[in-house]
Amino acid sequence: MLKCRTVWKKLAPLARASSTLCRQNVRRAGLNNGKMPSCVPAGHMSTGPAGGGRENQMYFLLVGVTCVGGGVYAYRTIKGDHQRYQDRIDEISSRPHKQATEEPAIPIQSEPPAVAEPEPQAALSPEEPSPPAPDVEILAPIETTEPPPADEPMVEASAEEAAEPSAAPVVEEEPSPPSEPSPAELTEPPPAPVAESEPTAAAESLAAEPTEPQPEVVAESGDSLPASLQFPSHTPYLLIGGGTASFAAARSIRARDPGAKVLIVTDEPVPPYMRPPLSKELWFSDDPSVTETLRFKQWNGKERSIYFQPPSFYISAEELDGAENGGVAVLTSKTVVHMDVRGNKIKLDDNTEISYDKCLIATGGVPRSLQVIERAGEEVMKRTTLFRKVEDFKSLDKVSRNIKSITIIGGGFLGSELACALGRRSTECDLEVIQMFPEKGNMGKVLPEYLSNWTTEKVKKEGVKVISEALVKSVVCKDEKLEIQLKDGRLVKTDHIVAAVGLEPNVDLAKSAGLEVDSDFGGFRVNAELQARSNIWVAGDAACFYDIRLGRRRVEHHDHAVVSGRLAGENMTGANKPYWHQSMFWSDLGPDVGYEAIGIVDSSLPTVGVFAKATSKDTPKAATEKSGTGIRSESETEDTAVSPVASPTPAPPAVLQKDEYGKGVIFYLRDKVVVGIILWNVFNRMPVARKIIKDGEQHVDLNEVAKLFNIHDD
Amino acid sequence: MTNKTQRCYILKLVKTEDKQQILTFINGGTDHATPSSAELIEEDPNDPYEERGLIFPSGEINWNCPCLGGMASGPCGTEFKDAFSCFHYSKEEVKGSECLEQFRAMQECMQRYPELYPQEDEKVQEYERSSETKQTSQDSASAETSFLQSL
């Protein structure tokens, strides 16, 4: 209402001005018309208003119509607003009331429904500890400034609500301090985490439904009395996807928002786990039951499970609402099929609806398939593994024990790691391991050619038959064996194929949610703070985000999932921080060789490598032993070997001497600025690398920069 | 610093328009014995974007610090936060001596989840014993680290 008034006020003087103009023109026109006929071919050089009677009339008509149109629109808007207001009031009064204290809040809601759109955000504030000071840094940025007056009475009354009064339904539905578990109260306080008046599970099911089209949901739960046995139909924090990013976000939220209630929905049948061991450590395990236990031994000898936390860490979904101190619940084997951003709710594949206050999309991706394989038919497809999940690991492990020959298509991280892992196994069980890819060498898209060559030699030493520059033309199944025809004519016969040719980010929800998808990198397009909408964030493999230093990108690494998940969790609890701490990644090709990298590491960029001879202390194993930690990204050790030269010879050292390891730093440059760094067999220097990229300076002499790494020190 | 030679070799690799790779090898490279002349930008201790350690510049506890592992976010997160906050802000001569109640509550909670908090009892008892010895608040930083290590 206010808005319309101000708009009208603005329009009025304009209208007046234009009508005066019109009148003046008419007069002029009138006068002119009388005189005009004799001077018809008057200069048409200017386009001034006094151009002629007809033009004046047109002008008058246009302006007039605009004014009338503007007036009509303004009138309609005001009427509409009033109507909406009435509707809202009627709706509210038709719902069960609980407290007198809600009255004072209502007049405040009469404030512009025009400003009502930011409701979803408004209702999101809730997650605060009991004294919700109106000057809340923690609240979502969209907050309107209405809260302060209404906050006081509400706070006193309910001892836990920080909900914005402008979200009318929210106000209505706060539980009274001594919790009344009556089913009528299904309205939802954004069940903020304060201990005292914790409503029982029964009342909990519905938390704040910020917009109107929730009544049906209210009604449903209204009918169900034993809500304690039910699924939560509302959760303050909803995380779609049960991978690394999601878990990191859950942890972040729980750390920052006391007593937060977090619901993770995953289509996998298991709780969140880490992916890197699936293509590395789990394959090196001596334990025959590793496919069941999923435990692996880290370099430092300590054993751990791939699961981030054991099942006792999580609470059940049914308990989530009633949990006094909140918790993390995981709904397994459920796919989110529809997302209603306006209504702040999602729908699962079993038709359950869950509404949320804040949502994280961390859906990751699905492995890309090869068209030639899809076209090849059922027999080929069932002998092909697209490797990504725990179940893929289990089935590949089983398959690899029962066949004679396996081929990995793809020469990147996953393909090379699996090839090395299987190559190791080939010595034990008479398995032929073939790896084929279109590039010239392993990691050809990442490493500069001389390193890629070195890596390829290393992979071959692990027992893998490497076929480079191989493009698959067709695949057929003959007599239970697969025949892969390459474009250059070569034929490869094998029993099973593993396709490791990239990841397709999962943006299935983009359509129903109306979220933007990036056309260059794929994935959901989000800003530097990982926000897609004011209460929707995206993290992990599926997020195409803006990196302040390096530009828009999408990163598919484990540490990035952790870093972005953490950041999303922080931002969901009001931190408003951009992506700034650069994530790193690593790759191991066995205990002797690995490397760590950070930033944009693309072999199409010019590179400068600075190398020195390495000693036996420069290996991944030694690195982790020294630092006493297990997982590489925790210790951030760097190990990658590059030593080009034994003695200074004129020829460029493209191939390493046998048994000679080197260490060094490789800088990737874009416009003379270092945007990526690989640390090859150099320990514990990732913070230095991170700093260099963060600074984003143009360094004149990269050798001087390399000195910062002290690669000659142990 | 070792006595062995600190020479480095430099390899520059660029791709030209026609995708050819040109590898330039600078032999006899340079000597890494002299300190670097590269300049790094000075860190701003109050940079709002930076990741922080356990304690923020303001003195508050960073519950999201990776160093805490899952302590602040697990089922006993609330109890842990209460106990640790009490300890952190304690001004007593024996730091945290007034926090025994919170620590007991935390210990009780952790006992209910042995899978998540293995051997908690011993560690908390160890802490309680160590807190009985004289520890002034000047040692607070180190006190906190040792507290965490005892967990």
mmCIF file of C-alpha atoms in Angstrom, chain A residues 66-191:
data_model
loop_
_atom_site.group_PDB
_atom_site.id
_atom_site.type_symbol
_atom_site.label_atom_id
_atom_site.label_comp_id
_atom_site.label_asym_id
_atom_site.label_seq_id
_atom_site.Cartn_x
_atom_site.Cartn_y
_atom_site.Cartn_z
ATOM 1 C CA THR A 66 -0.423 6.733 -21.131
ATOM 2 C CA CYS A 67 -1.862 8.841 -18.386
ATOM 3 C CA VAL A 68 -5.118 7.027 -18.464
ATOM 4 C CA GLY A 69 -3.330 3.704 -18.528
ATOM 5 C CA GLY A 70 -1.170 4.712 -15.607
ATOM 6 C CA GLY A 71 -4.170 5.821 -13.673
ATOM 7 C CA VAL A 72 -6.008 2.607 -14.332
ATOM 8 C CA TYR A 73 -3.019 0.509 -13.315
ATOM 9 C CA ALA A 74 -2.516 2.419 -10.111
ATOM 10 C CA TYR A 75 -6.180 2.095 -9.270
ATOM 11 C CA ARG A 76 -6.124 -1.614 -9.946
ATOM 12 C CA THR A 77 -3.024 -2.217 -7.886
ATOM 13 C CA ILE A 78 -4.433 -0.459 -4.908
ATOM 14 C CA LYS A 79 -7.635 -2.382 -5.233
ATOM 15 C CA GLY A 80 -5.756 -5.612 -5.637
ATOM 16 C CA ASP A 81 -3.627 -4.952 -2.638
ATOM 17 C CA HIS A 82 -6.619 -4.265 -0.577
ATOM 18 C CA GLN A 83 -8.217 -7.434 -1.807
ATOM 19 C CA ARG A 84 -5.154 -9.468 -1.004
ATOM 20 C CA TYR A 85 -4.954 -7.969 2.398
ATOM 21 C CA GLN A 86 -8.551 -8.886 3.033
ATOM 22 C CA ASP A 87 -7.961 -12.392 1.827
ATOM 23 C CA ARG A 88 -4.992 -12.775 4.071
ATOM 24 C CA ILE A 89 -6.822 -11.512 7.105
ATOM 25 C CA ASP A 90 -9.718 -13.824 6.421
ATOM 26 C CA GLU A 91 -7.413 -16.721 6.078
ATOM 27 C CA ILE A 92 -5.633 -15.979 9.270
ATOM 28 C CA SER A 93 -8.756 -15.638 11.263
ATOM 29 C CA SER A 94 -9.991 -18.927 9.976
ATOM 30 C CA ARG A 95 -7.000 -20.710 11.446
ATOM 31 C CA PRO A 96 -6.805 -21.856 15.058
ATOM 32 C CA HIS A 97 -5.469 -19.195 17.326
ATOM 33 C CA LYS A 98 -3.440 -19.777 20.349
ATOM 34 C CA GLN A 99 -2.252 -16.694 22.006
ATOM 35 C CA ALA A 100 -3.384 -13.240 22.671
ATOM 36 C CA THR A 101 0.100 -12.000 22.144
ATOM 37 C CA GLU A 102 -0.277 -12.701 18.515
ATOM 38 C CA GLU A 103 -2.709 -9.843 18.211
ATOM 39 C CA PRO A 104 -0.148 -7.093 18.343
ATOM 40 C CA ALA A 105 1.697 -8.831 15.600
ATOM 41 C CA ILE A 106 -1.214 -8.777 13.241
ATOM 42 C CA PRO A 107 -1.501 -5.074 12.625
ATOM 43 C CA ILE A 108 2.092 -5.166 11.667
ATOM 44 C CA GLN A 109 1.339 -7.692 9.042
ATOM 45 C CA SER A 110 -0.957 -5.269 7.456
ATOM 46 C CA GLU A 111 2.161 -3.682 6.209
ATOM 47 C CA PRO A 112 2.562 -3.934 2.511
ATOM 48 C CA PRO A 113 1.776 -7.333 1.218
ATOM 49 C CA ALA A 114 3.734 -5.853 -1.596
ATOM 50 C CA VAL A 115 6.778 -6.454 0.446
ATOM 51 C CA ALA A 116 5.452 -9.850 1.228
ATOM 52 C CA GLU A 117 7.335 -11.644 -1.470
ATOM 53 C CA PRO A 118 10.469 -12.073 0.582
ATOM 54 C CA GLU A 119 8.492 -14.289 2.840
ATOM 55 C CA PRO A 120 10.567 -17.353 2.372
ATOM 56 C CA GLN A 121 13.529 -15.469 3.562
ATOM 57 C CA ALA A 122 11.630 -13.858 6.299
ATOM 58 C CA ALA A 123 10.640 -17.131 7.785
ATOM 59 C CA LEU A 124 14.162 -18.256 7.525
ATOM 60 C CA SER A 125 15.473 -16.162 10.245
ATOM 61 C CA PRO A 126 14.354 -18.532 12.917
ATOM 62 C CA GLU A 127 17.414 -20.389 13.620
ATOM 63 C CA GLU A 128 18.672 -18.225 16.345
ATOM 64 C CA PRO A 129 19.336 -18.687 19.993
ATOM 65 C CA SER A 130 16.662 -17.331 22.207
ATOM 66 C CA PRO A 131 17.409 -13.655 22.394
ATOM 67 C CA PRO A 132 16.833 -12.847 18.775
ATOM 68 C CA ALA A 133 18.046 -9.332 18.762
ATOM 69 C CA PRO A 134 16.499 -7.503 15.879
ATOM 70 C CA ASP A 135 19.908 -6.327 14.878
ATOM 71 C CA VAL A 136 20.710 -9.744 13.780
ATOM 72 C CA GLU A 137 23.754 -10.334 11.809
ATOM 73 C CA ILE A 138 22.891 -13.905 11.607
ATOM 74 C CA LEU A 139 19.638 -13.476 9.773
ATOM 75 C CA ALA A 140 19.382 -13.911 6.081
ATOM 76 C CA PRO A 141 20.207 -10.743 4.222
ATOM 77 C CA ILE A 142 16.728 -10.343 2.844
ATOM 78 C CA GLU A 143 15.274 -9.427 6.171
ATOM 79 C CA THR A 144 12.849 -6.586 6.160
ATOM 80 C CA THR A 145 12.999 -4.150 8.973
ATOM 81 C CA GLU A 146 9.579 -4.861 10.291
ATOM 82 C CA PRO A 147 10.517 -7.368 12.947
ATOM 83 C CA PRO A 148 11.671 -5.112 15.746
ATOM 84 C CA PRO A 149 8.331 -3.993 17.105
ATOM 85 C CA ALA A 150 6.743 -7.377 16.854
ATOM 86 C CA ASP A 151 9.713 -9.223 18.119
ATOM 87 C CA GLU A 152 9.464 -8.187 21.681
ATOM 88 C CA PRO A 153 6.042 -9.468 22.536
ATOM 89 C CA MET A 154 6.697 -12.620 20.664
ATOM 90 C CA VAL A 155 9.965 -13.299 22.292
ATOM 91 C CA GLU A 156 8.541 -12.916 25.706
ATOM 92 C CA ALA A 157 5.659 -15.077 24.869
ATOM 93 C CA SER A 158 7.304 -17.914 23.194
ATOM 94 C CA ALA A 159 10.823 -17.797 24.396
ATOM 95 C CA GLU A 160 12.013 -19.153 21.192
ATOM 96 C CA GLU A 161 10.723 -17.473 18.181
ATOM 97 C CA ALA A 162 12.616 -15.096 16.137
ATOM 98 C CA ALA A 163 10.234 -15.365 13.270
ATOM 99 C CA GLU A 164 9.455 -12.355 11.260
ATOM 100 C CA PRO A 165 5.963 -11.104 11.860
ATOM 101 C CA SER A 166 5.620 -10.248 8.268
ATOM 102 C CA ALA A 167 5.301 -13.914 7.583
ATOM 103 C CA ALA A 168 1.860 -14.069 8.998
ATOM 104 C CA PRO A 169 1.359 -17.778 9.274
ATOM 105 C CA VAL A 170 4.536 -18.055 11.207
ATOM 106 C CA VAL A 171 3.361 -15.704 13.816
ATOM 107 C CA GLU A 172 0.153 -17.479 14.204
ATOM 108 C CA GLU A 173 1.542 -20.749 14.811
ATOM 109 C CA GLU A 174 3.919 -20.470 17.619
ATOM 110 C CA PRO A 175 3.544 -22.945 20.360
ATOM 111 C CA SER A 176 2.801 -21.590 23.748
ATOM 112 C CA PRO A 177 5.661 -21.760 26.153
ATOM 113 C CA PRO A 178 4.524 -24.756 28.092
ATOM 114 C CA SER A 179 4.353 -26.888 25.066
ATOM 115 C CA GLU A 180 0.907 -27.963 24.102
ATOM 116 C CA PRO A 181 1.119 -30.922 21.958
ATOM 117 C CA SER A 182 -2.345 -30.503 20.614
ATOM 118 C CA PRO A 183 -2.672 -31.489 17.027
ATOM 119 C CA ALA A 184 -4.420 -28.270 16.292
ATOM 120 C CA GLU A 185 -1.188 -26.516 16.767
ATOM 121 C CA LEU A 186 0.421 -27.855 13.865
ATOM 122 C CA THR A 187 1.761 -24.702 12.942
ATOM 123 C CA GLU A 188 5.077 -24.302 12.933
ATOM 124 C CA PRO A 189 7.308 -22.222 14.693
ATOM 125 C CA PRO A 190 10.389 -22.362 12.774
ATOM 126 C CA PRO A 191 11.205 -24.738 15.509
#
